[in-house]
Amino acid sequence: MSLVLSGQGEKTSPLLRVARKYSAYLSYPLAICGLLWLLALPLSSFSRRAYFSENAMMPGQVYTTFGTQSHMDAMDRVDAELKTKDQAQAVEAVFASIGLDTETQEFTYTKVPRIGKHAGTNVHGILRAPRSDSVEALVIAASWTTANNASNVNAVRLMAGLAQYASEQVYWARDIVFVVTDSGEQGIEEWLRAYQGLTTTSPLFVRSGIIQAALSLELPPAKRYTGLGLYFEGKGGQLANLDYVNMVQYVSRLERMPAYLHGLKDVPRRAHWWTKYTSATQLLLRQVRAQAFGLSTGIHAPFLRYRIDAITLAGLPQPDDPVSAVFAHGLFTDADVPAAPMQRQIGRTIEASFRSLNNLLEHFHQSFFFYMLPANQRYVSIGDYIPAAGLMIASLLLQAMHLWWMQGPDELRSDSPHTRITRINAYYALLRATLPSSVGIIWRVHALGLVLLLIPQLIASS
């Protein structure tokens, strides 16, 4: 590297002489090409149609049966128990009545940002698989509040119905763990730490095997839902395996309760190309915002830290839905809960998803863990978007080398002492003259970087 920067390597490398001569002119085309590459990512020609790499899942190959009277009765028991007990006791009673191995975890969390010390309660019930010895497990999780601080009792009710449904079947090859927390993402994090056997003040004694996949539910108060929002980003840019995302989208459409990425619905196939482009750009910016800022998009995020593929499904209420307020204490009446057809459709979507997860022969590994999704059921692989970053990095590298060569010590190759001293004096004079402006350039570049960092968040939130 010292030979490259000092120019000594030019004696043996014609390519290096060419690079030094034209580096300033090459950096700008590379930056422009990288920017154009990024702008081209939302185009449909840049993305590919989603497919399944893990054929063992066999999505959509089963006949779903969720929604019988016994399942509805289990959901109604949640309402009955909430009238006389607190949330944790009510859920534990319902799980125990279904026949699950239940446990309550009370914890104190001392690292909650802007809150400080926080106490919470988790309740989980485990359905033991009749065809295995509790070596592996699947998880369904829900919090008592959604990401928007609305009541999530609809999700807890549906979870009780799913537990009743699962307890009636004999084909499960993995245990199913039902987790309910009153502390959102922090509660799931504390539950996972205890489940994985890490140091914690509130250990768990009722456990199952290795968790293969997890799914969290958010159903805000509504009578009808137009679909489900699918969120797959975790903290630090972690993503669920693409096969998992594709599978849930596929079975949700079969059950006529489509799961839309980030809640953005499909653009009509015959729409104008600019409409498709702007929709894809908005979806990509939401993903970039979540990954660049390390934001989580649901209580599934802590699972990804433990290499557990997880997603969140959130109900999308109809715009004119009459049930839109957050009800105190989660006490819903029959008029407040979703209509029975809605409950069946969402329940059968989760049923079909877990039937596919039950077919897995090993952990998700065949599909992508790095990807961008410009539209529902389409993806851009890492090999298609990483060249844009490579071009822009190469541009910066060439520009940095050019600036170094511009100020580089040409005097080292001079045989005349007088010429060498003259050039050294001119070099230091140049440094004294350009140092103040260089500091200003550095500040402006940092300000520009801050603006570029904030643009995805501002655009995606608008």
Short mmCIF file of C-alpha atoms in Angstrom, two decimals:
data_model
loop_
_atom_site.label_atom_id
_atom_site.label_comp_id
_atom_site.label_asym_id
_atom_site.label_seq_id
_atom_site.Cartn_x
_atom_site.Cartn_y
_atom_site.Cartn_z
CA MET A 1 0.00 0.00 0.00
CA SER A 2 2.88 2.39 0.74
CA LEU A 3 4.19 1.80 -2.78
CA VAL A 4 0.78 2.64 -4.22
CA LEU A 5 0.38 5.84 -2.23
CA SER A 6 3.92 7.09 -2.65
CA GLY A 7 4.06 6.36 -6.35
CA GLN A 8 7.18 4.17 -6.12
CA GLY A 9 5.26 1.25 -7.61
CA GLU A 10 4.83 3.12 -10.89
CA LYS A 11 8.28 2.04 -11.98
CA THR A 12 7.03 -1.52 -12.38
CA SER A 13 3.29 -1.10 -12.90
CA PRO A 14 1.90 0.67 -16.00
CA LEU A 15 -1.58 0.14 -14.61
CA LEU A 16 -0.67 2.11 -11.53
CA ARG A 17 0.59 4.99 -13.65
CA VAL A 18 -2.70 5.02 -15.55
CA ALA A 19 -4.69 4.91 -12.28
CA ARG A 20 -2.71 7.83 -10.88
CA LYS A 21 -3.21 9.85 -14.04
CA TYR A 22 -6.96 9.29 -14.42
CA SER A 23 -8.13 8.58 -10.86
CA ALA A 24 -9.86 11.95 -10.52
CA TYR A 25 -11.85 11.37 -13.69
CA LEU A 26 -12.79 7.74 -12.93
CA SER A 27 -14.19 8.38 -9.45
CA TYR A 28 -17.13 10.49 -10.64
CA PRO A 29 -18.44 8.00 -13.24
CA LEU A 30 -18.21 5.24 -10.64
CA ALA A 31 -20.23 7.28 -8.12
CA ILE A 32 -22.84 8.11 -10.75
CA CYS A 33 -23.10 4.45 -11.80
CA GLY A 34 -23.54 3.41 -8.16
CA LEU A 35 -26.28 5.98 -7.64
CA LEU A 36 -28.07 4.96 -10.84
CA TRP A 37 -27.84 1.32 -9.75
CA LEU A 38 -29.56 2.19 -6.48
CA LEU A 39 -32.28 4.13 -8.30
CA ALA A 40 -32.86 1.13 -10.56
CA LEU A 41 -33.50 -1.31 -7.71
CA PRO A 42 -37.27 -0.53 -7.49
CA LEU A 43 -37.71 -1.45 -11.17
CA SER A 44 -39.46 -4.76 -11.72
CA SER A 45 -36.72 -5.85 -14.12
CA PHE A 46 -34.24 -5.77 -11.23
CA SER A 47 -36.27 -8.05 -8.95
CA ARG A 48 -37.22 -11.70 -9.27
CA ARG A 49 -40.35 -13.59 -8.40
CA ALA A 50 -40.25 -15.30 -5.01
CA TYR A 51 -39.87 -19.06 -4.83
CA PHE A 52 -39.28 -21.76 -2.21
CA SER A 53 -35.83 -23.23 -1.67
CA GLU A 54 -37.03 -25.46 1.19
CA ASN A 55 -39.39 -27.82 -0.62
CA ALA A 56 -39.98 -29.88 2.51
CA MET A 57 -42.35 -27.21 3.86
CA MET A 58 -44.99 -28.06 1.22
CA PRO A 59 -47.03 -24.88 1.85
CA GLY A 60 -50.69 -24.96 0.98
CA GLN A 61 -50.85 -28.77 0.79
CA VAL A 62 -53.12 -29.22 3.82
CA TYR A 63 -56.82 -28.75 4.50
CA THR A 64 -57.22 -26.18 7.28
CA THR A 65 -59.90 -26.78 9.91
CA PHE A 66 -59.53 -23.96 12.44
CA GLY A 67 -62.77 -22.27 13.44
CA THR A 68 -64.95 -24.93 15.04
CA GLN A 69 -67.14 -24.22 18.04
CA SER A 70 -64.58 -25.56 20.52
CA HIS A 71 -62.02 -23.08 19.21
CA MET A 72 -64.46 -20.19 19.54
CA ASP A 73 -65.33 -21.32 23.08
CA ALA A 74 -61.65 -21.19 24.03
CA MET A 75 -61.49 -17.59 22.81
CA ASP A 76 -64.60 -16.71 24.80
CA ARG A 77 -63.00 -18.18 27.95
CA VAL A 78 -60.36 -15.44 27.77
CA ASP A 79 -63.09 -12.79 28.07
CA ALA A 80 -64.74 -14.67 30.95
CA GLU A 81 -61.46 -15.04 32.88
CA LEU A 82 -60.51 -11.39 32.38
CA LYS A 83 -63.65 -10.29 34.21
CA THR A 84 -62.50 -11.85 37.50
CA LYS A 85 -58.69 -12.13 37.20
CA ASP A 86 -55.76 -10.05 36.06
CA GLN A 87 -54.22 -10.63 32.65
CA ALA A 88 -51.51 -13.11 33.62
CA GLN A 89 -53.81 -15.22 35.82
CA ALA A 90 -56.53 -15.24 33.15
CA VAL A 91 -54.18 -16.49 30.42
CA GLU A 92 -52.63 -19.09 32.72
CA ALA A 93 -56.09 -20.40 33.63
CA VAL A 94 -57.12 -20.68 29.97
CA PHE A 95 -53.88 -22.46 29.01
CA ALA A 96 -54.24 -24.87 31.93
CA SER A 97 -57.85 -25.66 30.97
CA ILE A 98 -56.68 -26.61 27.47
CA GLY A 99 -54.05 -28.95 28.90
CA LEU A 100 -50.85 -27.00 28.32
CA ASP A 101 -47.84 -27.08 30.62
CA THR A 102 -47.95 -23.51 31.94
CA GLU A 103 -45.65 -21.23 33.89
CA THR A 104 -45.68 -17.56 34.91
CA GLN A 105 -42.48 -15.53 34.84
CA GLU A 106 -42.29 -12.35 36.86
CA PHE A 107 -39.27 -10.21 36.09
CA THR A 108 -37.75 -6.82 36.68
CA TYR A 109 -35.98 -5.13 33.82
CA THR A 110 -33.59 -2.30 34.70
CA LYS A 111 -32.40 -1.20 31.24
CA VAL A 112 -35.54 0.13 29.60
CA PRO A 113 -34.66 3.37 27.72
CA ARG A 114 -36.31 6.52 29.13
CA ILE A 115 -38.23 4.42 31.67
CA GLY A 116 -35.64 2.85 33.94
CA LYS A 117 -36.72 0.03 36.21
CA HIS A 118 -39.69 -1.93 34.91
CA ALA A 119 -41.57 -4.95 36.25
CA GLY A 120 -43.49 -7.30 33.99
CA THR A 121 -45.07 -10.72 33.73
CA ASN A 122 -44.82 -13.37 31.04
CA VAL A 123 -47.05 -16.41 30.76
CA HIS A 124 -46.32 -19.34 28.52
CA GLY A 125 -47.94 -22.68 27.85
CA ILE A 126 -46.35 -25.64 26.05
CA LEU A 127 -48.25 -28.14 23.95
CA ARG A 128 -46.19 -31.34 23.97
CA ALA A 129 -45.97 -32.90 20.52
CA PRO A 130 -47.30 -36.48 20.44
CA ARG A 131 -44.75 -37.48 17.79
CA SER A 132 -41.53 -36.20 19.34
CA ASP A 133 -39.60 -35.98 22.60
CA SER A 134 -39.56 -32.18 22.97
CA VAL A 135 -36.29 -31.73 21.08
CA GLU A 136 -37.60 -28.88 18.90
CA ALA A 137 -40.33 -26.27 19.28
CA LEU A 138 -42.26 -23.54 17.49
CA VAL A 139 -43.41 -20.33 19.21
CA ILE A 140 -46.49 -18.12 18.92
CA ALA A 141 -46.08 -14.87 20.85
CA ALA A 142 -48.30 -11.88 21.59
CA SER A 143 -48.18 -8.82 23.79
CA TRP A 144 -51.16 -7.21 25.51
CA THR A 145 -50.50 -4.04 23.48
CA THR A 146 -49.58 -3.53 19.85
CA ALA A 147 -46.65 -1.50 18.53
CA ASN A 148 -49.01 1.50 18.39
CA ASN A 149 -50.06 1.04 22.05
CA ALA A 150 -53.51 -0.24 21.09
CA SER A 151 -55.13 -3.17 22.87
CA ASN A 152 -53.98 -6.52 21.54
CA VAL A 153 -56.49 -8.69 23.36
CA ASN A 154 -57.80 -9.93 19.99
CA ALA A 155 -54.44 -11.62 19.40
CA VAL A 156 -54.50 -13.20 22.87
CA ARG A 157 -58.02 -14.49 22.23
CA LEU A 158 -56.97 -15.95 18.89
CA MET A 159 -53.95 -17.55 20.51
CA ALA A 160 -56.26 -19.35 22.96
CA GLY A 161 -58.31 -20.65 20.05
CA LEU A 162 -55.17 -21.82 18.27
CA ALA A 163 -54.00 -23.59 21.43
CA GLN A 164 -57.33 -25.40 21.61
CA TYR A 165 -57.07 -26.34 17.94
CA ALA A 166 -53.46 -27.59 18.28
CA SER A 167 -54.34 -29.70 21.33
CA GLU A 168 -56.91 -31.62 19.26
CA GLN A 169 -54.39 -32.69 16.58
CA VAL A 170 -51.99 -35.64 16.62
CA TYR A 171 -49.64 -34.80 13.75
CA TRP A 172 -47.35 -32.31 15.48
CA ALA A 173 -43.67 -33.22 15.26
CA ARG A 174 -42.58 -30.22 17.35
CA ASP A 175 -43.79 -28.72 20.59
CA ILE A 176 -45.73 -25.48 20.27
CA VAL A 177 -45.05 -22.76 22.84
CA PHE A 178 -47.65 -20.01 23.39
CA VAL A 179 -46.17 -16.89 25.01
CA VAL A 180 -48.07 -13.82 26.26
CA THR A 181 -46.24 -10.82 27.71
CA ASP A 182 -47.34 -7.47 29.14
CA SER A 183 -44.03 -5.75 28.36
CA GLY A 184 -43.73 -5.99 24.61
CA GLU A 185 -40.28 -6.54 23.19
CA GLN A 186 -38.61 -6.24 26.60
CA GLY A 187 -40.78 -9.03 27.97
CA ILE A 188 -39.95 -11.36 25.07
CA GLU A 189 -36.25 -10.58 25.51
CA GLU A 190 -36.41 -11.52 29.20
CA TRP A 191 -38.38 -14.67 28.41
CA LEU A 192 -35.85 -15.72 25.75
CA ARG A 193 -32.91 -15.13 28.07
CA ALA A 194 -34.48 -17.39 30.65
CA TYR A 195 -35.51 -19.98 28.05
CA GLN A 196 -31.98 -20.13 26.63
CA GLY A 197 -30.54 -20.63 30.11
CA LEU A 198 -28.68 -17.31 30.27
CA THR A 199 -28.09 -15.46 33.53
CA THR A 200 -31.37 -13.97 34.73
CA THR A 201 -33.15 -13.23 37.98
CA SER A 202 -36.30 -15.00 36.79
CA PRO A 203 -35.44 -18.48 35.43
CA LEU A 204 -37.90 -20.78 33.69
CA PHE A 205 -38.52 -24.34 34.80
CA VAL A 206 -41.10 -25.42 32.20
CA ARG A 207 -39.26 -25.52 28.91
CA SER A 208 -39.18 -27.32 25.59
CA GLY A 209 -36.46 -27.91 23.00
CA ILE A 210 -34.61 -25.75 20.48
CA ILE A 211 -36.87 -23.11 18.93
CA GLN A 212 -36.91 -23.45 15.15
CA ALA A 213 -39.18 -20.53 14.25
CA ALA A 214 -41.46 -17.98 15.90
CA LEU A 215 -44.46 -15.89 14.90
CA SER A 216 -45.89 -12.92 16.78
CA LEU A 217 -49.44 -11.61 16.47
CA GLU A 218 -50.86 -8.10 16.57
CA LEU A 219 -54.59 -7.63 16.07
CA PRO A 220 -55.69 -4.10 17.03
CA PRO A 221 -59.35 -3.53 17.92
CA ALA A 222 -61.42 -3.90 14.75
CA LYS A 223 -64.46 -5.68 13.42
CA ARG A 224 -62.95 -6.47 10.04
CA TYR A 225 -59.43 -6.58 8.63
CA THR A 226 -58.48 -6.00 5.01
CA GLY A 227 -55.36 -8.11 5.37
CA LEU A 228 -52.25 -8.62 7.47
CA GLY A 229 -49.06 -6.59 7.66
CA LEU A 230 -45.92 -8.73 7.54
CA TYR A 231 -42.82 -7.42 9.34
CA PHE A 232 -39.54 -9.31 9.22
CA GLU A 233 -36.74 -6.91 10.29
CA GLY A 234 -34.93 -7.30 13.58
CA LYS A 235 -32.41 -5.12 15.34
CA GLY A 236 -29.05 -4.47 13.75
CA GLY A 237 -30.31 -5.30 10.27
CA GLN A 238 -31.10 -8.93 11.04
CA LEU A 239 -33.67 -10.55 8.76
CA ALA A 240 -35.76 -13.69 8.85
CA ASN A 241 -34.98 -16.33 6.24
CA LEU A 242 -36.62 -15.46 2.94
CA ASP A 243 -38.27 -18.89 2.69
CA TYR A 244 -40.23 -18.14 5.87
CA VAL A 245 -41.47 -14.79 4.51
CA ASN A 246 -42.43 -16.32 1.14
CA MET A 247 -44.23 -19.22 2.77
CA VAL A 248 -46.39 -17.01 5.00
CA GLN A 249 -47.29 -14.76 2.07
CA TYR A 250 -48.22 -17.77 -0.04
CA VAL A 251 -50.51 -19.49 2.48
CA SER A 252 -52.11 -16.19 3.52
CA ARG A 253 -53.27 -15.61 -0.04
CA LEU A 254 -54.68 -19.12 -0.19
CA GLU A 255 -56.74 -18.31 2.92
CA ARG A 256 -57.85 -14.98 1.39
CA MET A 257 -56.21 -13.00 4.16
CA PRO A 258 -53.15 -11.72 2.28
CA ALA A 259 -50.06 -10.71 4.22
CA TYR A 260 -48.62 -7.48 2.80
CA LEU A 261 -45.03 -6.42 3.42
CA HIS A 262 -45.11 -3.56 5.93
CA GLY A 263 -48.85 -3.33 5.34
CA LEU A 264 -48.42 -1.90 1.81
CA LYS A 265 -50.92 -3.47 -0.56
CA ASP A 266 -50.22 -4.66 -4.08
CA VAL A 267 -50.20 -2.22 -6.96
CA PRO A 268 -52.56 -3.31 -9.77
CA ARG A 269 -50.76 -5.32 -12.41
CA ARG A 270 -51.81 -2.90 -15.16
CA ALA A 271 -50.83 0.22 -13.22
CA HIS A 272 -48.49 2.79 -14.77
CA TRP A 273 -44.80 1.98 -14.38
CA TRP A 274 -44.25 5.15 -12.33
CA THR A 275 -46.93 4.06 -9.85
CA LYS A 276 -45.20 0.71 -9.46
CA TYR A 277 -41.83 2.43 -9.12
CA THR A 278 -42.94 4.81 -6.37
CA SER A 279 -44.67 2.01 -4.46
CA ALA A 280 -41.56 -0.16 -4.62
CA THR A 281 -39.40 2.79 -3.58
CA GLN A 282 -41.58 3.47 -0.53
CA LEU A 283 -41.39 -0.18 0.54
CA LEU A 284 -37.61 -0.30 0.06
CA LEU A 285 -37.16 2.92 2.05
CA ARG A 286 -39.11 1.44 4.95
CA GLN A 287 -36.80 -1.55 4.95
CA VAL A 288 -33.71 0.65 4.65
CA ARG A 289 -34.91 2.80 7.55
CA ALA A 290 -35.46 -0.24 9.78
CA GLN A 291 -32.11 -1.82 8.91
CA ALA A 292 -29.99 1.34 8.82
CA PHE A 293 -31.24 2.58 12.20
CA GLY A 294 -31.37 -0.89 13.75
CA LEU A 295 -35.07 -0.50 14.51
CA SER A 296 -37.25 -3.48 15.32
CA THR A 297 -40.68 -3.76 13.69
CA GLY A 298 -42.37 -6.07 16.21
CA ILE A 299 -41.86 -8.31 19.21
CA HIS A 300 -40.36 -10.92 16.89
CA ALA A 301 -37.08 -8.96 16.88
CA PRO A 302 -35.51 -10.55 20.01
CA PHE A 303 -35.87 -14.02 18.47
CA LEU A 304 -33.58 -13.08 15.57
CA ARG A 305 -30.77 -12.31 18.01
CA TYR A 306 -30.80 -15.97 19.00
CA ARG A 307 -30.75 -17.18 15.36
CA ILE A 308 -34.45 -18.00 15.47
CA ASP A 309 -36.32 -17.02 12.31
CA ALA A 310 -39.30 -14.91 13.32
CA ILE A 311 -41.84 -12.52 11.82
CA THR A 312 -44.80 -10.43 13.00
CA LEU A 313 -48.28 -10.55 11.50
CA ALA A 314 -50.36 -7.45 12.27
CA GLY A 315 -54.01 -6.99 11.35
CA LEU A 316 -54.89 -4.11 9.02
CA PRO A 317 -58.31 -2.72 10.06
CA GLN A 318 -60.63 -1.37 7.43
CA PRO A 319 -60.39 2.44 7.17
CA ASP A 320 -64.04 2.90 8.14
CA ASP A 321 -64.09 0.24 10.85
CA PRO A 322 -66.32 1.36 13.77
CA VAL A 323 -64.17 -0.35 16.40
CA SER A 324 -61.05 1.81 16.53
CA ALA A 325 -60.60 2.92 20.16
CA VAL A 326 -58.38 1.27 22.70
CA PHE A 327 -60.58 -0.37 25.33
CA ALA A 328 -59.59 -0.18 28.96
CA HIS A 329 -58.37 -3.38 30.62
CA GLY A 330 -58.99 -5.37 27.43
CA LEU A 331 -62.62 -6.10 28.36
CA PHE A 332 -64.26 -6.64 25.01
CA THR A 333 -67.88 -7.45 24.34
CA ASP A 334 -69.15 -9.71 21.57
CA ALA A 335 -69.72 -6.62 19.43
CA ASP A 336 -66.07 -5.53 19.80
CA VAL A 337 -64.24 -8.68 18.65
CA PRO A 338 -63.59 -9.43 14.97
CA ALA A 339 -66.34 -11.14 13.05
CA ALA A 340 -66.20 -14.93 13.07
CA PRO A 341 -65.17 -15.18 9.38
CA MET A 342 -62.24 -12.83 10.09
CA GLN A 343 -61.14 -14.95 13.04
CA ARG A 344 -61.31 -18.11 10.95
CA GLN A 345 -59.32 -16.64 8.08
CA ILE A 346 -56.55 -15.30 10.29
CA GLY A 347 -56.52 -18.47 12.39
CA ARG A 348 -56.31 -20.68 9.31
CA THR A 349 -53.47 -18.57 7.92
CA ILE A 350 -51.49 -19.25 11.10
CA GLU A 351 -52.59 -22.88 11.08
CA ALA A 352 -51.33 -23.37 7.50
CA SER A 353 -48.07 -21.59 8.37
CA PHE A 354 -47.42 -23.83 11.36
CA ARG A 355 -48.34 -26.95 9.41
CA SER A 356 -45.61 -25.98 6.93
CA LEU A 357 -43.13 -25.25 9.74
CA ASN A 358 -44.01 -28.62 11.22
CA ASN A 359 -42.76 -30.25 8.00
CA LEU A 360 -39.28 -28.74 8.21
CA LEU A 361 -36.54 -31.36 8.31
CA GLU A 362 -33.87 -28.93 9.56
CA HIS A 363 -33.35 -25.29 10.43
CA PHE A 364 -33.95 -22.68 7.71
CA HIS A 365 -30.73 -22.41 5.74
CA GLN A 366 -31.29 -22.77 2.00
CA SER A 367 -32.73 -19.39 1.10
CA PHE A 368 -31.40 -15.85 1.51
CA PHE A 369 -30.68 -14.11 4.81
CA PHE A 370 -29.70 -10.85 3.03
CA TYR A 371 -32.25 -9.45 0.64
CA MET A 372 -34.51 -6.51 -0.21
CA LEU A 373 -38.19 -6.83 -1.03
CA PRO A 374 -39.45 -4.16 -3.47
CA ALA A 375 -42.93 -5.67 -3.77
CA ASN A 376 -45.04 -8.49 -2.41
CA GLN A 377 -43.76 -11.86 -3.65
CA ARG A 378 -40.71 -10.31 -5.32
CA TYR A 379 -37.15 -9.98 -4.02
CA VAL A 380 -33.74 -8.51 -4.83
CA SER A 381 -30.88 -10.74 -3.75
CA ILE A 382 -27.65 -9.53 -2.20
CA GLY A 383 -25.82 -10.20 -5.46
CA ASP A 384 -28.03 -7.66 -7.23
CA TYR A 385 -27.81 -4.72 -4.82
CA ILE A 386 -24.31 -5.02 -3.37
CA PRO A 387 -22.57 -3.88 -6.62
CA ALA A 388 -24.11 -0.43 -6.10
CA ALA A 389 -22.34 -0.13 -2.77
CA GLY A 390 -19.14 -1.51 -4.33
CA LEU A 391 -19.17 1.13 -7.07
CA MET A 392 -19.65 3.99 -4.63
CA ILE A 393 -16.94 2.67 -2.31
CA ALA A 394 -14.55 2.34 -5.28
CA SER A 395 -15.34 5.94 -6.22
CA LEU A 396 -14.43 7.17 -2.74
CA LEU A 397 -11.26 5.07 -2.72
CA LEU A 398 -10.07 6.46 -6.07
CA GLN A 399 -10.82 10.02 -4.97
CA ALA A 400 -8.89 9.51 -1.72
CA MET A 401 -5.92 8.07 -3.62
CA HIS A 402 -6.04 10.97 -6.07
CA LEU A 403 -5.98 13.54 -3.26
CA TRP A 404 -3.05 11.75 -1.67
CA TRP A 405 -1.17 11.65 -4.94
CA MET A 406 -1.89 15.34 -5.54
CA GLN A 407 -0.14 16.16 -2.28
CA GLY A 408 2.21 13.20 -2.57
CA PRO A 409 5.96 13.59 -2.14
CA ASP A 410 7.16 13.83 -5.77
CA GLU A 411 10.32 15.37 -4.35
CA LEU A 412 11.41 11.93 -3.16
CA ARG A 413 12.24 11.00 -6.75
CA SER A 414 14.23 14.20 -7.47
CA ASP A 415 18.00 13.96 -7.65
CA SER A 416 18.58 17.69 -7.05
CA PRO A 417 18.70 18.81 -3.38
CA HIS A 418 17.67 22.35 -4.33
CA THR A 419 14.63 21.05 -6.22
CA ARG A 420 13.75 18.73 -3.32
CA ILE A 421 13.88 21.55 -0.74
CA THR A 422 11.83 23.86 -2.97
CA ARG A 423 9.14 21.26 -3.43
CA ILE A 424 9.04 20.46 0.30
CA ASN A 425 8.54 24.16 1.12
CA ALA A 426 5.80 24.42 -1.51
CA TYR A 427 4.16 21.28 -0.12
CA TYR A 428 3.96 22.65 3.43
CA ALA A 429 2.78 26.01 2.14
CA LEU A 430 -0.01 24.19 0.33
CA LEU A 431 -0.96 22.41 3.56
CA ARG A 432 -1.10 25.71 5.50
CA ALA A 433 -3.27 27.28 2.79
CA THR A 434 -5.67 24.40 2.37
CA LEU A 435 -6.08 23.21 5.99
CA PRO A 436 -8.88 25.68 6.95
CA SER A 437 -10.87 24.91 3.82
CA SER A 438 -10.27 21.18 4.35
CA VAL A 439 -11.82 21.39 7.82
CA GLY A 440 -14.82 23.14 6.31
CA ILE A 441 -15.14 20.43 3.67
CA ILE A 442 -15.04 17.75 6.37
CA TRP A 443 -17.85 19.45 8.29
CA ARG A 444 -19.96 19.80 5.15
CA VAL A 445 -19.41 16.18 4.22
CA HIS A 446 -20.50 15.05 7.68
CA ALA A 447 -23.58 17.26 7.48
CA LEU A 448 -24.43 15.78 4.08
CA GLY A 449 -24.00 12.28 5.52
CA LEU A 450 -26.38 13.12 8.35
CA VAL A 451 -28.98 14.37 5.86
CA LEU A 452 -28.64 11.22 3.76
CA LEU A 453 -29.02 9.14 6.91
CA LEU A 454 -32.26 10.90 7.87
CA ILE A 455 -33.88 10.96 4.42
CA PRO A 456 -35.11 7.29 4.48
CA GLN A 457 -36.74 7.79 7.88
CA LEU A 458 -38.41 11.07 6.90
CA ILE A 459 -39.72 9.78 3.56
CA ALA A 460 -40.90 6.40 4.87
CA SER A 461 -42.76 7.97 7.81
CA SER A 462 -44.61 10.44 5.56
#
